[in-house]
Short mmCIF file of C-alpha atoms in Angstrom, two decimals:
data_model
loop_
_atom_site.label_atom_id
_atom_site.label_comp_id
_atom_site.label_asym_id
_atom_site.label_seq_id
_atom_site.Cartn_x
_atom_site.Cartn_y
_atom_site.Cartn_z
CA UNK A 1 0.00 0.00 0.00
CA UNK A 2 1.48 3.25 -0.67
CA UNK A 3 2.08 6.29 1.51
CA UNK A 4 3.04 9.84 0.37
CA UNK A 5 5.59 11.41 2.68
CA UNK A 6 5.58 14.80 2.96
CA UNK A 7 8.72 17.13 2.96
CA UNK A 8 8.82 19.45 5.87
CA UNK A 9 7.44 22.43 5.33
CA UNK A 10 7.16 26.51 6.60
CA UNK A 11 3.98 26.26 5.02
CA UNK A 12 1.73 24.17 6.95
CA UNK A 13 -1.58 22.60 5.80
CA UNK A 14 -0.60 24.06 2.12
CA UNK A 15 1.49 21.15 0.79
CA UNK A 16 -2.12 18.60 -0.02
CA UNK A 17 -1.17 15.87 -2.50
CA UNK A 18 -3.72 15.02 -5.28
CA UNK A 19 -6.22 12.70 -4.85
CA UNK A 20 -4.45 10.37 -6.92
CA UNK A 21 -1.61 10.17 -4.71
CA UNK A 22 -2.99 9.27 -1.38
CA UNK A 23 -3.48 5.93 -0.35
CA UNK A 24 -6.86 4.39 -0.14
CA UNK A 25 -9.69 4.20 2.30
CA UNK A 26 -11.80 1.18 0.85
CA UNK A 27 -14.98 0.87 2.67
CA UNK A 28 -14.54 -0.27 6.07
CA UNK A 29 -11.47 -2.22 4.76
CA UNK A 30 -8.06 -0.37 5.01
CA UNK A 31 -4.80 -2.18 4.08
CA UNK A 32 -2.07 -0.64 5.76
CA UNK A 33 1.20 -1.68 7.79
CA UNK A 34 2.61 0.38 10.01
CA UNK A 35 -0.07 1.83 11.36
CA UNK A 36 -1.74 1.14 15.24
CA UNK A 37 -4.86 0.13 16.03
CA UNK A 38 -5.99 3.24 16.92
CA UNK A 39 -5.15 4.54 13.41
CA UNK A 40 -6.74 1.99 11.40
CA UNK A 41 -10.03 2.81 13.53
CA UNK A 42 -9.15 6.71 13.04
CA UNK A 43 -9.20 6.51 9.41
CA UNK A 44 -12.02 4.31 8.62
CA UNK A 45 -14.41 6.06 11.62
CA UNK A 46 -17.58 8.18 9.93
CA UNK A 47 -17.72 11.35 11.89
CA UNK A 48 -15.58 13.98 13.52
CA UNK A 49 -12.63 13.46 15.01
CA UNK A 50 -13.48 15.72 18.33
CA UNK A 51 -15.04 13.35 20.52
CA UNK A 52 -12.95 10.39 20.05
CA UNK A 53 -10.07 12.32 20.38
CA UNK A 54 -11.50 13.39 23.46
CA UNK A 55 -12.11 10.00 24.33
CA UNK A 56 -8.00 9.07 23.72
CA UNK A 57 -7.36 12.17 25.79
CA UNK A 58 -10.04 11.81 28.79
CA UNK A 59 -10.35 15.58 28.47
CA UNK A 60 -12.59 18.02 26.60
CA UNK A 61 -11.09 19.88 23.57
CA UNK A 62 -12.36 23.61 22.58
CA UNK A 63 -11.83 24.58 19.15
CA UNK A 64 -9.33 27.36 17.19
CA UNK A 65 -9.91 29.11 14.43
CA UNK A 66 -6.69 29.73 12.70
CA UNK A 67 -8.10 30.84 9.01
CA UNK A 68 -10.85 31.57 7.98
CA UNK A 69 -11.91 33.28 4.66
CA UNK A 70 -12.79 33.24 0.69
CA UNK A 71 -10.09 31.74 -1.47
CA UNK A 72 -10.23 31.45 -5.16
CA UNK A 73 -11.40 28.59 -6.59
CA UNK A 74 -8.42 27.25 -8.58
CA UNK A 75 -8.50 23.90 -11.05
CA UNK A 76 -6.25 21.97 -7.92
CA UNK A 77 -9.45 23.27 -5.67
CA UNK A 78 -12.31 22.17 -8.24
CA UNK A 79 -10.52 18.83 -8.73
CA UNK A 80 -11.19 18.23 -5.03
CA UNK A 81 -14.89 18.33 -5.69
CA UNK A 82 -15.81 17.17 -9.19
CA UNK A 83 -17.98 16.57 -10.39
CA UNK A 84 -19.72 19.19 -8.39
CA UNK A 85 -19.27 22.46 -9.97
CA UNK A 86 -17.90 25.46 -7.16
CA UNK A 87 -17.86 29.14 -7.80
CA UNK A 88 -16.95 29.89 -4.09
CA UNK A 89 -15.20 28.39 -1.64
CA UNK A 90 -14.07 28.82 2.00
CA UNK A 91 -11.39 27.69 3.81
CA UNK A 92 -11.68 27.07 7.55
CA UNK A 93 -8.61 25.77 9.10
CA UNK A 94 -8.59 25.29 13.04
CA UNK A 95 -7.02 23.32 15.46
CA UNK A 96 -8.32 21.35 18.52
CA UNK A 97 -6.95 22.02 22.03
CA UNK A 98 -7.20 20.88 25.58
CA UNK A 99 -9.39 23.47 27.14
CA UNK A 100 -7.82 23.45 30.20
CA UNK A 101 -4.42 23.57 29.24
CA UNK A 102 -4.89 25.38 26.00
CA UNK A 103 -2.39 22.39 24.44
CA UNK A 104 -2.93 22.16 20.41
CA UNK A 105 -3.65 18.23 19.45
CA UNK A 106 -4.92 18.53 16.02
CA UNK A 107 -5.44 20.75 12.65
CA UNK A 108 -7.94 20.17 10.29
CA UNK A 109 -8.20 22.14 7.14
CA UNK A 110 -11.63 22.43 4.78
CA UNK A 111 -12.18 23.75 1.34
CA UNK A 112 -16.38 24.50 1.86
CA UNK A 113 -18.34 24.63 -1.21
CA UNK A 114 -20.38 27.86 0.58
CA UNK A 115 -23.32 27.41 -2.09
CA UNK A 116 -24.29 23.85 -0.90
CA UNK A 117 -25.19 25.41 2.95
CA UNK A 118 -28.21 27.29 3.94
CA UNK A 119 -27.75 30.99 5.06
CA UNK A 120 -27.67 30.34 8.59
CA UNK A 121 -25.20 27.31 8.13
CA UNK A 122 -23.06 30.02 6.07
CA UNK A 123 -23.10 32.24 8.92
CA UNK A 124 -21.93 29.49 11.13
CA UNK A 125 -18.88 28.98 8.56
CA UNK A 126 -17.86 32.30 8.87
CA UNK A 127 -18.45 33.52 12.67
CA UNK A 128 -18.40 30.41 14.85
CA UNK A 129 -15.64 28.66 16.63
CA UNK A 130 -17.19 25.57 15.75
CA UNK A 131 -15.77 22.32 13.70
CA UNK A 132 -17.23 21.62 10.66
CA UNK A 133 -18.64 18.55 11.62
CA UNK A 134 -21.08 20.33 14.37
CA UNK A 135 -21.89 22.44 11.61
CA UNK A 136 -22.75 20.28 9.17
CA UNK A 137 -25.04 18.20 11.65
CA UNK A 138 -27.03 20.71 12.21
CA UNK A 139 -28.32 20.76 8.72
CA UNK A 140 -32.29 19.20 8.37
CA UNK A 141 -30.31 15.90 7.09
CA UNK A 142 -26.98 14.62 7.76
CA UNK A 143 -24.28 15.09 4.79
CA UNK A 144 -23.01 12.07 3.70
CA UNK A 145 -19.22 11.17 4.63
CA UNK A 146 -16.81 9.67 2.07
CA UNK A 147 -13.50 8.51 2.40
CA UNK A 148 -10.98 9.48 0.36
CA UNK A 149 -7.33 8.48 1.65
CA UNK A 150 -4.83 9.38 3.47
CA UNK A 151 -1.05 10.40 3.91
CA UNK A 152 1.80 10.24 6.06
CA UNK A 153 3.20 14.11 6.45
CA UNK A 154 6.59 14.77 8.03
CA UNK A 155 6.11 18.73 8.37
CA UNK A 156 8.27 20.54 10.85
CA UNK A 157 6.02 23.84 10.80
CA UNK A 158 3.52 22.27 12.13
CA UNK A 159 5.08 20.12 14.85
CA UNK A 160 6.16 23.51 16.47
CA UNK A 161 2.95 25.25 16.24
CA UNK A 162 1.34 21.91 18.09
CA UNK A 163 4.41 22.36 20.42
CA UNK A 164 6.12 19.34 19.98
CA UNK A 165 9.83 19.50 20.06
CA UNK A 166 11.20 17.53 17.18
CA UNK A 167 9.45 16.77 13.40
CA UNK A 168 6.62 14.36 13.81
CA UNK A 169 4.77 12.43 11.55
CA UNK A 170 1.50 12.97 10.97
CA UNK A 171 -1.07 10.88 10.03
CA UNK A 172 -3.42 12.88 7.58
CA UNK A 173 -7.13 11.02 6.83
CA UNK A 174 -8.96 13.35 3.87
CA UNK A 175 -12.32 12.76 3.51
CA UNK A 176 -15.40 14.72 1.74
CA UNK A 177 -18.74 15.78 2.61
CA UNK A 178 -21.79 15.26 0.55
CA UNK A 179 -25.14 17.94 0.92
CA UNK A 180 -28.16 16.83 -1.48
CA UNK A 181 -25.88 15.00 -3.89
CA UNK A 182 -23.43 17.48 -4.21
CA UNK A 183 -20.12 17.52 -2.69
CA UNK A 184 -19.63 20.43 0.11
CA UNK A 185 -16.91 20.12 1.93
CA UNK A 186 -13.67 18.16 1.21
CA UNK A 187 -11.51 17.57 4.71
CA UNK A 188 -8.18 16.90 5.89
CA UNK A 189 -7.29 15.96 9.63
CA UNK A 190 -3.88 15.83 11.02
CA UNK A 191 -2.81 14.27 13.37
CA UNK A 192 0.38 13.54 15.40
CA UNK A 193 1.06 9.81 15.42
CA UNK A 194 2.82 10.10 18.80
CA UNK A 195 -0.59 11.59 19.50
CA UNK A 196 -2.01 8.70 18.77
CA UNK A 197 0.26 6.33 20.91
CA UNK A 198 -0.75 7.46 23.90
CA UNK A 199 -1.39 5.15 26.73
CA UNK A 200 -4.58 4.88 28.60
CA UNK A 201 -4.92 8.24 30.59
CA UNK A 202 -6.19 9.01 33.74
#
């Protein structure tokens, strides 16, 4: 199975591969090696990543917004959701942190098709400090969820800004959102994998 490695980078979250090159997500069914447990379930789980990360932790998270605003919709950006046409797009990237500590865990980056949301929903986008998955489920049906791969990232940038000491690996799980048939959001999550090795807390 392949994995993309990803140089480091003073860019964080910019650096996506294409679709093409991430490896899959089939189904429920995802054929790895090297990867924990924990991972596997990670990547093949259908929902946001906040509460089972709080569930690793055994603390609640609060959410960061770190960007937030129009971008232009580019052919790399419409690849992401064809066949759907987009004429604007948004892109929300926060992070999730202990809300005690204020500790980052996590970044997740989304490209939002904006037209495929209601007006309160766009609203929500663009003044809340809420994930995108709490957004989206408060729409009068839930989106549909659909794997697309993932990637291992070795990205120095963002191992600082998450405070870790040294590069880390990350593992990155993209996935896309579906709203009445048409695609709406396409997702990445990052996470560190030393994150993800943590032993039974508290």
């Amino acid at each position: 199975m392949p994995q993309v490695i990803m140089p480091s980078s003073h860019q964080p979250n910019d650096a996506q591969p294409a679709f093409a090159d991430l490896a899959p997500i089939s189904g429920y069914h995802v054929q790895t090696k090297g990867l924990t447990g924990i991972e596997r379930m990670l990547l093949v789980s259908d929902g946001t990543f906040t509460p089972q990360l709080e569930a690793l932790l055994g603390r609640p998270l609060v959410i960061k917004v770190l960007r937030n605003g129009e971008v232009p919709v580019d052919a790399r950006i419409a690849e992401r959701f064809a066949p759907t046409p987009v004429t604007t797009i948004w892109r929300r990237q926060v992070a999730q942190a202990d809300a005690l500590s204020g500790r980052t865990y996590m970044h997740a980056d989304s490209y939002v098709n904006i037209d495929a949301f209601g007006n309160d929903l766009r609203r929500h986008l663009i003044e809340s400090a809420l994930g995108i998955g709490r957004i989206a489920r408060m729409l009068p049906r839930p989106p549909e969820r659909e794997p697309v791969g993932f990637y291992i990232e070795q990205n120095e940038a963002e191992a600082l800004e998450l405070g870790l000491e040294r590069t880390e690996q990350f593992l990155c799980k993209v996935y896309r959102m579906k709203v009445a048939g048409a695609y709406a959001a396409v997702i990445t999550e990052r996470m560190p994998r030393s994150l993800l090795a943590i032993r039974q807390s508290g």
